[in-house]
Amino acid sequence: MFKNIKLRALWFILVVMSIIIVALFALIFPGLNKSVEQEQSPYYNEPFRPQYHFTPEANWMNDPNGMVYYEGEYHLFYQYHPYGTRWGPMHWGHAVSKDLVHWEHLPVALQPDEHGYIFSGSAVVDWNNTSGLGTDPKHPPLVAIFTHSKDKQIQSIAYSNDKGRTWEKYAGNPIMPNPPNVDWRDPKVFWHEETRQWVMILAAGEKAMLYTSSNLKDWTYVSEFGKPNGAPDGVWECPDLFSLPVDGDPNKKKWVLAVSINNGSIAGGSGMQYFVGNFDGKTFTNDNPANTTLWADYGADFYAGVTWSDDPNHKSSRLWLAWMSNWQYANDTPTSTWRSAFSLVRKIELKTLPEGIRMVQTPVPQLKQLRHLTKSISDQLVQPGINQLDDINGETLEIVAEFQVDQSTTADEFGFKVRKGERNETIVGFGRQNGTLFVDRTRSGISDFHGDFAKRHEAPLTVQNNKVTMHIFVDRSSVEVFGNEGERVITDQIFPDASATGLELYTAGGNVTLNSLHIYSLDKVWKK
Ligand code: FRU
């Protein structure tokens, strides 16, 4: 071979050059190998498995619990059945995050015991070791306050002195052994600085009950708040109570009482409402007439949302997330090895809108790290029958759009069709006639597991300064829509065909101008 010396030299040069080219390619495009690897990895890649929302590795999850920030980590505990994909003996699953986007799974934190299952509850940093459960003056203990449920519902506590890695149940449990009500659960505790005491709010049937304590162990009943305030139906669950500045003004503070109700929510089944008012350390008073109902989310899949405690990074807002399901069908959704996801982490603020002081929610900015810009459009007329996005495919998308809605607008309806395929589409739109933002999941995919799933969910939305904005997150089996910078939110699960990855920008009945549009594909956050 290669008797000819010139040929041999040529061959050598060719081989060396190929090696250099391959090496350069790998250096310049390191992501290519990785994304192929990621796509092929079966980890977090089952049908419908969310790619950037929180889900447990396996099995059943419902409410978020014990949300607390401690020494650089956001803790997220959750109602968890480690041995099945349906609701069962409740444990507290556990994960932590530094950026509210990537989560590290940790071992189960709390297991059922002789007092019963571990139902929902909260966690706080006991800064001054009021409980006496701390062991290291430099690192105060974390204390979890939760419901034990067996033949009755009672309240108990557990503590951790190692950054939440291991938990000890308090020897004196239950700390509140005498239920005044059959339903008596989901304690949310916070430190009330003005009266220098701990306050607990918990759900008791059709109301919330409030207690105070100096040491997290001995609690005194102080007041209650409930129906006829708010939505008329349903049992109250998972309440939360926190203060926020109005319009960012630290001198104008209001209190928000948020509560989940099951059933009777705006989109059917379970959902969340909130009240705006005042709290003096003992009693919450509602600013609005009792029959005013304020919905935290107008979709069917936003439940048991509670806010993070002790978060130094958000002094004039609160962060929360919620269980992205509905008790109507939570046990029957068509996922395989796990069941249920949490919503994105949202920032809550209070703003003065024309109708009054309202909660405004926006996705946390940390999510921007997942973006890959796919398409930008500005100042375009959108006409019926022409899809300007027919070159885009995706099942993990973020869509940021601003429409001009004025005298020149002739469209009755406009928006996006996401997860569009031969048989499916989920419509996210604005109806001009009645001023509604909506998600229509009547043709979104599998829905036969519950008769009420295939529905359209609407939220009132006012055109402001001739504009309507939509901020949409699609993650395989969910759609979250923030209308007009978070004034209205709709959160819905969907279960489309795997092949339904199309996207359409649509208008019906006439034209509308699209001021700006940015479409991003979003990265997967789950790696082994
Ligand atoms: C809300 C809820 C809570 C209870 C928990 C049980 O979804 O019913 O009231 O503590 O779930 O898993």
Coordinates of C-alpha atoms and ligand atoms in Angstrom, one line a residue:
M1 CA 0.0 0.0 0.0
F2 CA 1.1 3.6 -0.8
K3 CA 4.3 2.6 -2.4
N4 CA 4.3 6.0 -3.8
I5 CA 5.7 8.4 -1.2
K6 CA 3.6 11.3 -2.5
L7 CA 0.4 9.3 -2.1
R8 CA 1.4 8.3 1.4
A9 CA 2.0 12.0 2.4
L10 CA -1.3 13.0 0.9
W11 CA -3.1 10.3 2.8
F12 CA -1.4 11.4 6.0
I13 CA -2.4 15.0 5.5
L14 CA -6.0 14.0 4.8
V15 CA -6.2 11.9 8.0
V16 CA -4.7 14.7 10.1
M17 CA -7.1 17.3 8.6
S18 CA -10.1 15.1 9.2
I19 CA -9.1 14.8 12.9
I20 CA -8.7 18.5 13.2
I21 CA -12.1 19.2 11.5
V22 CA -13.9 16.7 13.8
A23 CA -12.1 18.2 16.9
L24 CA -13.0 21.8 15.8
F25 CA -16.6 20.8 15.2
A26 CA -16.9 19.3 18.7
L27 CA -15.3 22.4 20.2
I28 CA -17.5 24.9 18.3
F29 CA -20.8 23.0 18.7
P30 CA -20.5 21.2 22.0
G31 CA -24.3 21.4 22.4
L32 CA -25.0 19.3 19.4
N33 CA -23.7 16.1 21.1
K34 CA -25.4 17.0 24.3
S35 CA -28.8 17.7 22.8
V36 CA -28.7 14.4 20.8
E37 CA -27.8 12.6 24.0
Q38 CA -30.5 14.4 25.9
E39 CA -33.2 13.7 23.4
Q40 CA -32.3 10.1 23.3
S41 CA -32.1 9.8 27.1
P42 CA -35.2 8.0 28.4
Y43 CA -34.9 10.0 31.6
Y44 CA -37.9 12.4 31.9
N45 CA -38.9 11.6 28.3
E46 CA -42.1 9.5 28.6
P47 CA -45.1 10.6 26.7
F48 CA -46.6 13.8 28.2
R49 CA -43.6 14.2 30.6
P50 CA -43.1 18.0 31.1
Q51 CA -39.6 19.1 30.2
Y52 CA -39.2 22.2 32.3
H53 CA -41.9 21.9 34.9
F54 CA -41.4 20.1 38.2
T55 CA -42.6 16.5 38.3
P56 CA -41.6 13.7 40.7
E57 CA -39.3 11.1 39.2
A58 CA -42.0 8.5 39.7
N59 CA -45.5 8.1 41.2
W60 CA -48.2 10.4 42.5
M61 CA -47.9 14.0 43.6
N62 CA -50.4 16.6 44.7
D63 CA -50.1 19.8 46.8
P64 CA -46.8 21.7 47.2
N65 CA -45.9 21.8 50.9
G66 CA -43.4 23.3 53.3
M67 CA -42.1 26.0 50.9
V68 CA -39.3 27.8 52.6
Y69 CA -36.0 29.5 51.6
Y70 CA -33.0 28.6 53.7
E71 CA -29.3 29.3 53.2
G72 CA -29.4 29.7 49.4
E73 CA -32.0 27.0 48.6
Y74 CA -35.6 27.1 47.8
H75 CA -37.2 24.0 49.4
L76 CA -40.2 22.3 47.8
F77 CA -41.9 19.5 49.6
Y78 CA -45.0 17.9 48.2
Q79 CA -47.8 15.5 48.9
Y80 CA -46.4 12.3 47.6
H81 CA -47.4 8.6 47.3
P82 CA -44.1 6.9 46.7
Y83 CA -45.7 3.5 45.9
G84 CA -48.3 4.3 43.4
T85 CA -49.5 6.6 40.6
R86 CA -52.8 7.4 42.4
W87 CA -53.5 9.2 45.7
G88 CA -52.6 7.0 48.7
P89 CA -50.8 7.1 52.0
M90 CA -49.3 10.6 52.0
H91 CA -45.7 11.4 52.6
W92 CA -43.8 14.6 52.0
G93 CA -41.6 14.3 48.9
H94 CA -38.7 16.8 48.8
A95 CA -36.6 18.8 46.2
V96 CA -34.4 21.9 46.4
S97 CA -33.5 24.5 43.8
K98 CA -31.1 27.5 43.7
D99 CA -32.6 29.1 40.7
L100 CA -36.3 28.0 40.8
V101 CA -35.9 26.3 37.4
H102 CA -33.6 23.3 38.0
W103 CA -34.5 21.0 40.9
E104 CA -32.6 18.4 42.8
H105 CA -34.6 15.5 44.1
L106 CA -34.0 14.6 47.7
P107 CA -35.2 11.6 49.7
V108 CA -38.7 11.6 51.1
A109 CA -38.7 14.0 54.1
L110 CA -41.7 12.8 56.2
Q111 CA -43.3 9.3 56.3
P112 CA -46.7 8.4 57.8
D113 CA -46.6 7.1 61.4
E114 CA -48.9 6.1 64.2
H115 CA -50.8 9.4 64.0
G116 CA -51.6 8.9 60.3
Y117 CA -50.7 10.2 56.9
I118 CA -48.7 13.4 56.4
F119 CA -51.1 15.9 54.9
S120 CA -50.3 19.4 53.6
G121 CA -48.6 22.0 55.7
S122 CA -45.8 24.6 55.7
A123 CA -42.3 25.2 57.0
V124 CA -40.6 28.2 58.5
V125 CA -37.1 29.2 59.6
D126 CA -37.3 29.6 63.4
W127 CA -34.8 32.4 63.4
N128 CA -34.8 32.9 67.2
N129 CA -35.2 29.3 68.1
T130 CA -38.5 30.1 69.8
S131 CA -39.3 26.3 69.6
G132 CA -36.1 25.3 71.4
L133 CA -35.7 22.7 68.7
G134 CA -32.5 24.2 67.2
T135 CA -29.1 22.9 68.1
D136 CA -26.7 25.4 66.5
P137 CA -27.1 29.1 67.3
K138 CA -25.5 30.0 64.0
H139 CA -27.9 27.9 61.9
P140 CA -31.5 28.2 63.1
P141 CA -33.8 25.2 62.8
L142 CA -36.3 24.6 60.0
V143 CA -39.7 23.7 61.5
A144 CA -42.4 22.0 59.4
I145 CA -46.0 22.3 60.6
F146 CA -48.4 19.8 59.0
T147 CA -51.6 17.8 59.4
H148 CA -51.6 14.2 60.6
S149 CA -54.6 12.4 59.2
K150 CA -56.0 9.1 60.4
D151 CA -59.5 8.9 61.9
K152 CA -59.2 12.6 62.6
Q153 CA -57.2 15.5 61.4
I154 CA -54.7 16.9 64.0
Q155 CA -51.6 19.2 63.7
S156 CA -48.0 18.2 64.3
I157 CA -44.5 19.5 63.8
A158 CA -41.1 18.2 62.7
Y159 CA -37.7 19.9 62.6
S160 CA -34.4 19.8 60.8
N161 CA -31.0 21.1 61.9
D162 CA -29.2 20.1 58.7
K163 CA -30.5 22.3 56.0
G164 CA -33.6 20.2 55.6
R165 CA -31.7 17.0 54.7
T166 CA -33.1 15.0 57.6
W167 CA -36.3 15.6 59.7
E168 CA -37.2 14.6 63.2
K169 CA -40.8 14.5 64.3
Y170 CA -41.4 16.4 67.5
A171 CA -41.8 14.0 70.5
G172 CA -44.8 15.9 71.8
N173 CA -46.9 15.4 68.6
P174 CA -49.7 16.1 68.0
I175 CA -49.3 19.7 69.1
M176 CA -53.0 20.4 68.3
P177 CA -54.9 17.2 69.1
N178 CA -58.5 18.4 69.3
P179 CA -60.2 19.1 66.0
P180 CA -63.1 21.6 66.2
N181 CA -64.2 20.4 62.8
V182 CA -64.0 17.2 60.7
D183 CA -62.0 19.1 58.1
W184 CA -59.1 20.8 59.9
R185 CA -56.0 20.8 57.9
D186 CA -53.2 22.4 55.9
P187 CA -51.6 24.8 58.4
K188 CA -49.6 27.7 56.9
V189 CA -47.5 29.5 59.5
F190 CA -45.7 32.8 59.3
W191 CA -43.9 35.3 61.7
H192 CA -46.0 38.4 62.3
E193 CA -43.4 41.0 63.0
E194 CA -45.8 43.8 64.2
T195 CA -47.2 41.6 67.1
R196 CA -44.0 39.5 67.4
Q197 CA -45.7 36.2 67.3
W198 CA -46.3 33.2 65.0
V199 CA -49.6 33.1 63.1
M200 CA -51.2 29.9 61.7
I201 CA -54.0 29.9 59.2
L202 CA -55.6 26.5 58.5
A203 CA -58.6 25.2 56.5
A204 CA -61.7 24.1 58.4
G205 CA -64.5 23.2 56.1
E206 CA -66.1 26.3 54.7
K207 CA -63.7 28.7 56.5
A208 CA -60.1 29.3 57.6
M209 CA -59.2 29.4 61.3
L210 CA -56.4 31.5 62.7
Y211 CA -54.2 30.7 65.7
T212 CA -51.2 32.5 67.3
S213 CA -48.2 31.1 69.2
S214 CA -44.9 32.2 70.7
N215 CA -43.1 28.9 70.3
L216 CA -44.6 27.0 67.3
K217 CA -45.9 24.4 69.8
D218 CA -48.7 26.0 71.8
W219 CA -51.4 27.6 69.8
T220 CA -54.3 29.9 70.7
Y221 CA -57.4 30.3 68.6
V222 CA -57.9 34.0 67.6
S223 CA -60.4 34.3 64.8
E224 CA -61.8 32.8 61.6
F225 CA -62.7 34.0 58.1
G226 CA -64.9 32.1 55.7
K227 CA -68.2 31.9 53.8
P228 CA -70.3 33.8 52.8
N229 CA -67.1 35.5 51.6
G230 CA -66.1 34.5 48.1
A231 CA -67.3 31.6 46.0
P232 CA -70.4 29.9 47.4
D233 CA -69.4 26.3 46.9
G234 CA -66.7 23.9 47.9
V235 CA -64.6 23.0 50.9
W236 CA -61.7 25.3 51.7
E237 CA -58.2 23.8 51.6
C238 CA -54.6 25.0 51.7
P239 CA -55.0 28.7 52.8
D240 CA -52.2 31.2 52.8
L241 CA -52.0 34.7 54.3
F242 CA -49.3 37.3 53.4
S243 CA -48.8 41.0 53.0
L244 CA -47.6 42.9 49.9
P245 CA -47.0 46.5 49.0
V246 CA -49.6 47.9 46.6
D247 CA -48.1 49.1 43.3
G248 CA -44.6 48.7 44.9
D249 CA -45.3 51.3 47.5
P250 CA -43.9 50.1 50.9
N251 CA -46.2 52.5 52.7
K252 CA -49.3 51.0 51.2
K253 CA -49.5 47.5 52.4
K254 CA -52.4 45.0 51.9
W255 CA -52.9 41.5 53.0
V256 CA -53.9 38.7 50.7
L257 CA -55.7 35.6 51.9
A258 CA -55.5 32.9 49.2
V259 CA -57.4 29.7 49.5
S260 CA -58.2 26.6 47.4
I261 CA -61.7 25.4 47.0
N262 CA -62.9 22.0 46.0
N263 CA -65.4 22.1 44.2
G264 CA -67.1 25.1 42.7
S265 CA -64.2 26.8 41.0
I266 CA -64.5 29.1 37.9
A267 CA -63.4 26.4 35.5
G268 CA -65.2 23.6 37.3
G269 CA -64.0 21.3 40.1
S270 CA -61.1 22.5 42.2
G271 CA -59.4 25.9 41.9
M272 CA -58.1 29.0 43.8
Q273 CA -59.6 32.2 44.9
Y274 CA -58.1 35.1 47.0
F275 CA -59.2 38.0 49.1
V276 CA -57.5 41.4 49.6
G277 CA -57.8 43.1 52.9
N278 CA -56.2 43.8 56.2
F279 CA -54.8 41.8 59.1
D280 CA -54.0 43.1 62.6
G281 CA -52.2 40.0 63.9
K282 CA -55.5 38.3 64.9
T283 CA -58.3 39.1 62.4
F284 CA -58.5 39.3 58.6
T285 CA -61.0 41.7 57.2
N286 CA -62.1 41.6 53.5
D287 CA -61.9 44.9 51.6
N288 CA -64.4 43.8 49.0
P289 CA -68.1 42.9 49.4
A290 CA -68.6 39.3 50.5
N291 CA -70.0 38.2 47.2
T292 CA -67.0 39.4 45.2
T293 CA -65.0 36.4 44.1
L294 CA -61.4 37.0 42.9
W295 CA -59.9 34.0 41.0
A296 CA -56.2 33.4 41.1
D297 CA -56.3 31.5 37.9
Y298 CA -59.1 30.9 35.4
G299 CA -57.9 27.5 34.1
A300 CA -58.9 24.1 35.5
D301 CA -55.4 23.1 36.7
F302 CA -54.1 25.4 39.4
Y303 CA -54.6 24.2 42.9
A304 CA -53.2 24.3 46.4
G305 CA -50.8 27.1 45.6
V306 CA -48.9 28.5 48.6
T307 CA -46.1 31.0 48.8
W308 CA -42.4 30.6 49.8
S309 CA -41.6 31.6 53.3
D310 CA -38.5 33.5 54.5
D311 CA -37.4 34.5 51.0
P312 CA -34.9 37.4 51.3
N313 CA -34.8 37.8 47.5
H314 CA -38.4 39.0 47.2
K315 CA -39.3 41.6 49.7
S316 CA -42.0 43.4 47.7
S317 CA -43.5 40.3 46.0
R318 CA -44.1 36.7 46.9
L319 CA -43.3 33.5 44.9
W320 CA -45.6 30.6 44.6
L321 CA -46.4 27.6 42.5
A322 CA -49.4 25.3 42.5
W323 CA -50.4 21.7 41.7
M324 CA -51.3 21.6 38.0
S325 CA -54.3 19.4 38.3
N326 CA -57.9 19.2 39.4
W327 CA -59.5 16.8 41.9
Q328 CA -62.2 16.1 39.3
Y329 CA -59.7 13.9 37.3
A330 CA -56.3 14.1 39.0
N331 CA -56.2 10.3 39.5
D332 CA -57.2 9.5 36.0
T333 CA -54.9 11.6 33.7
P334 CA -53.2 9.5 31.0
T335 CA -49.6 9.7 32.2
S336 CA -47.6 6.5 32.9
T337 CA -45.0 6.3 35.5
W338 CA -45.7 9.5 37.4
R339 CA -48.8 11.7 37.9
S340 CA -49.1 15.5 38.1
A341 CA -46.8 18.5 37.6
F342 CA -46.4 21.8 39.4
S343 CA -47.0 25.1 37.6
L344 CA -44.1 27.4 36.8
V345 CA -42.9 29.4 39.8
R346 CA -44.7 32.8 39.6
K347 CA -44.1 36.1 41.2
I348 CA -47.2 37.6 42.9
E349 CA -47.6 41.4 43.2
L350 CA -50.5 43.7 44.1
K351 CA -51.5 46.3 41.6
T352 CA -54.3 48.8 41.3
L353 CA -56.4 48.0 38.3
P354 CA -59.5 49.8 37.2
E355 CA -61.6 47.3 39.1
G356 CA -59.6 47.5 42.3
I357 CA -56.5 46.1 44.0
R358 CA -55.7 42.8 42.3
M359 CA -53.1 40.1 42.3
V360 CA -50.8 40.1 39.2
Q361 CA -48.7 37.1 38.5
T362 CA -45.7 36.7 36.2
P363 CA -43.3 33.8 35.6
V364 CA -40.0 34.2 37.3
P365 CA -37.3 35.8 35.1
Q366 CA -34.9 32.9 35.8
L367 CA -36.8 30.9 33.2
K368 CA -35.2 33.1 30.5
Q369 CA -32.1 30.9 30.8
L370 CA -33.9 28.1 29.0
R371 CA -34.7 30.2 25.9
H372 CA -33.6 29.6 22.3
L373 CA -35.1 32.2 20.0
T374 CA -36.8 30.6 17.1
K375 CA -38.7 33.5 15.5
S376 CA -39.4 37.2 15.9
I377 CA -42.0 39.1 14.0
S378 CA -43.0 42.8 14.4
D379 CA -45.7 45.1 12.9
Q380 CA -47.4 42.4 10.9
L381 CA -51.0 42.3 9.7
V382 CA -52.5 38.9 10.6
Q383 CA -55.2 37.8 8.2
P384 CA -57.6 34.8 8.3
G385 CA -56.3 31.7 6.6
I386 CA -52.6 32.6 6.5
N387 CA -50.4 31.0 9.1
Q388 CA -47.2 32.8 9.5
L389 CA -45.8 30.2 11.8
D390 CA -46.2 27.1 9.7
D391 CA -42.5 26.6 9.7
I392 CA -42.4 26.2 13.5
N393 CA -42.7 23.0 15.5
G394 CA -42.4 22.4 19.2
E395 CA -43.8 20.9 22.3
T396 CA -41.8 23.1 24.7
L397 CA -42.4 26.7 23.6
E398 CA -42.6 30.1 25.1
I399 CA -44.6 32.7 23.1
V400 CA -44.5 36.4 23.9
A401 CA -47.0 38.4 21.8
E402 CA -48.4 41.9 21.7
F403 CA -51.5 42.7 19.6
Q404 CA -52.8 46.1 18.6
V405 CA -56.5 46.3 19.2
D406 CA -58.1 49.5 18.0
Q407 CA -60.5 50.9 15.4
S408 CA -58.6 49.3 12.6
T409 CA -59.0 45.8 14.1
T410 CA -61.7 43.8 12.3
A411 CA -61.0 40.3 13.8
D412 CA -63.5 38.9 16.2
E413 CA -61.0 36.6 17.7
F414 CA -57.2 36.0 17.4
G415 CA -54.4 34.2 19.0
F416 CA -52.5 30.9 18.7
K417 CA -53.2 27.3 18.1
V418 CA -50.6 25.3 20.0
R419 CA -49.8 21.5 19.9
K420 CA -51.5 21.5 16.6
G421 CA -51.7 18.2 14.6
E422 CA -54.1 16.3 12.4
R423 CA -56.5 15.6 15.1
N424 CA -55.6 18.1 17.8
E425 CA -55.2 21.8 18.6
T426 CA -55.3 23.8 21.8
I427 CA -56.5 27.4 21.1
V428 CA -55.2 30.3 23.2
G429 CA -57.0 33.4 22.1
F430 CA -58.7 36.7 22.8
G431 CA -62.4 37.2 22.0
R432 CA -63.0 40.8 21.2
Q433 CA -66.8 40.8 21.4
N434 CA -66.9 39.9 25.1
G435 CA -63.3 40.8 26.1
T436 CA -62.1 37.4 27.1
L437 CA -58.8 35.6 27.2
F438 CA -59.4 31.9 26.7
V439 CA -57.9 28.4 26.4
D440 CA -60.0 26.0 24.4
R441 CA -59.0 22.4 25.0
T442 CA -62.0 20.8 23.5
R443 CA -59.8 19.3 20.7
S444 CA -56.6 19.1 22.7
G445 CA -56.1 15.3 22.7
I446 CA -57.1 12.6 25.1
S447 CA -60.0 13.7 27.3
D448 CA -62.2 10.7 27.8
F449 CA -61.0 10.2 31.4
H450 CA -63.4 12.9 32.5
G451 CA -66.6 14.3 31.0
D452 CA -65.7 17.9 31.9
F453 CA -62.1 17.9 30.6
A454 CA -62.8 19.0 27.0
K455 CA -63.9 22.5 27.8
R456 CA -63.1 26.1 27.0
H457 CA -61.9 28.3 29.9
E458 CA -62.3 32.0 29.8
A459 CA -61.1 35.0 31.8
P460 CA -62.3 38.6 31.4
L461 CA -59.5 40.8 29.9
T462 CA -59.7 44.5 29.1
V463 CA -57.9 46.0 26.1
Q464 CA -55.5 48.5 27.6
N465 CA -53.9 51.4 25.6
N466 CA -55.2 49.5 22.5
K467 CA -53.1 46.5 23.4
V468 CA -53.6 42.9 24.4
T469 CA -50.5 40.8 25.4
M470 CA -50.2 37.1 25.7
H471 CA -47.3 35.3 27.4
I472 CA -47.8 31.6 26.8
F473 CA -45.8 28.5 28.0
V474 CA -46.4 25.2 26.4
D475 CA -44.7 22.2 28.0
R476 CA -45.9 19.0 26.3
S477 CA -48.9 18.4 28.5
S478 CA -49.7 21.9 29.8
V479 CA -50.5 25.4 28.7
E480 CA -50.0 28.5 31.0
V481 CA -51.2 31.8 29.7
F482 CA -50.5 35.2 31.3
G483 CA -52.7 37.9 29.8
N484 CA -51.9 41.6 29.9
E485 CA -48.6 41.2 31.9
G486 CA -50.1 38.7 34.4
E487 CA -53.5 40.4 35.2
R488 CA -55.2 37.1 34.2
V489 CA -53.8 33.7 34.1
I490 CA -55.2 30.5 32.7
T491 CA -53.5 27.1 33.4
D492 CA -54.6 23.9 31.7
Q493 CA -53.3 20.4 31.2
I494 CA -53.6 18.9 27.7
F495 CA -52.8 15.4 26.4
P496 CA -52.2 15.7 22.6
D497 CA -50.8 13.2 20.1
A498 CA -47.0 13.1 20.1
S499 CA -47.1 14.2 16.5
A500 CA -49.1 17.3 17.2
T501 CA -46.3 19.8 17.4
G502 CA -47.5 22.5 15.0
L503 CA -48.1 26.1 15.8
E504 CA -50.5 28.6 14.2
L505 CA -51.0 32.3 14.5
Y506 CA -54.7 32.8 13.7
T507 CA -57.4 35.3 13.4
A508 CA -61.1 34.8 12.7
G509 CA -63.6 37.2 11.3
G510 CA -61.1 39.9 10.1
N511 CA -57.6 41.2 10.6
V512 CA -55.5 42.2 13.6
T513 CA -52.1 43.8 13.8
L514 CA -49.3 41.9 15.6
N515 CA -47.1 44.6 17.2
S516 CA -44.4 42.1 18.3
L517 CA -43.9 38.3 18.6
H518 CA -41.1 36.3 20.0
I519 CA -41.1 32.5 20.0
Y520 CA -38.6 30.5 21.9
S521 CA -38.0 26.8 22.2
L522 CA -37.2 26.0 25.8
D523 CA -34.6 23.6 27.2
K524 CA -35.2 20.5 29.2
V525 CA -34.2 21.0 32.8
W526 CA -34.0 17.3 33.8
K527 CA -30.7 15.5 33.6
K528 CA -29.6 12.3 35.3
Ligands
FRU1 C1 -55.7 19.5 48.9 C2 -55.7 18.4 49.9 C3 -55.4 19.0 51.3 C4 -54.8 17.8 52.0 C5 -54.1 17.0 50.9 C6 -54.1 15.5 51.1 O1 -55.4 19.0 47.6 O2 -56.9 17.7 49.9 O3 -56.5 19.6 51.9 O4 -54.0 18.1 53.1 O5 -54.7 17.4 49.7 O6 -53.2 14.9 50.1

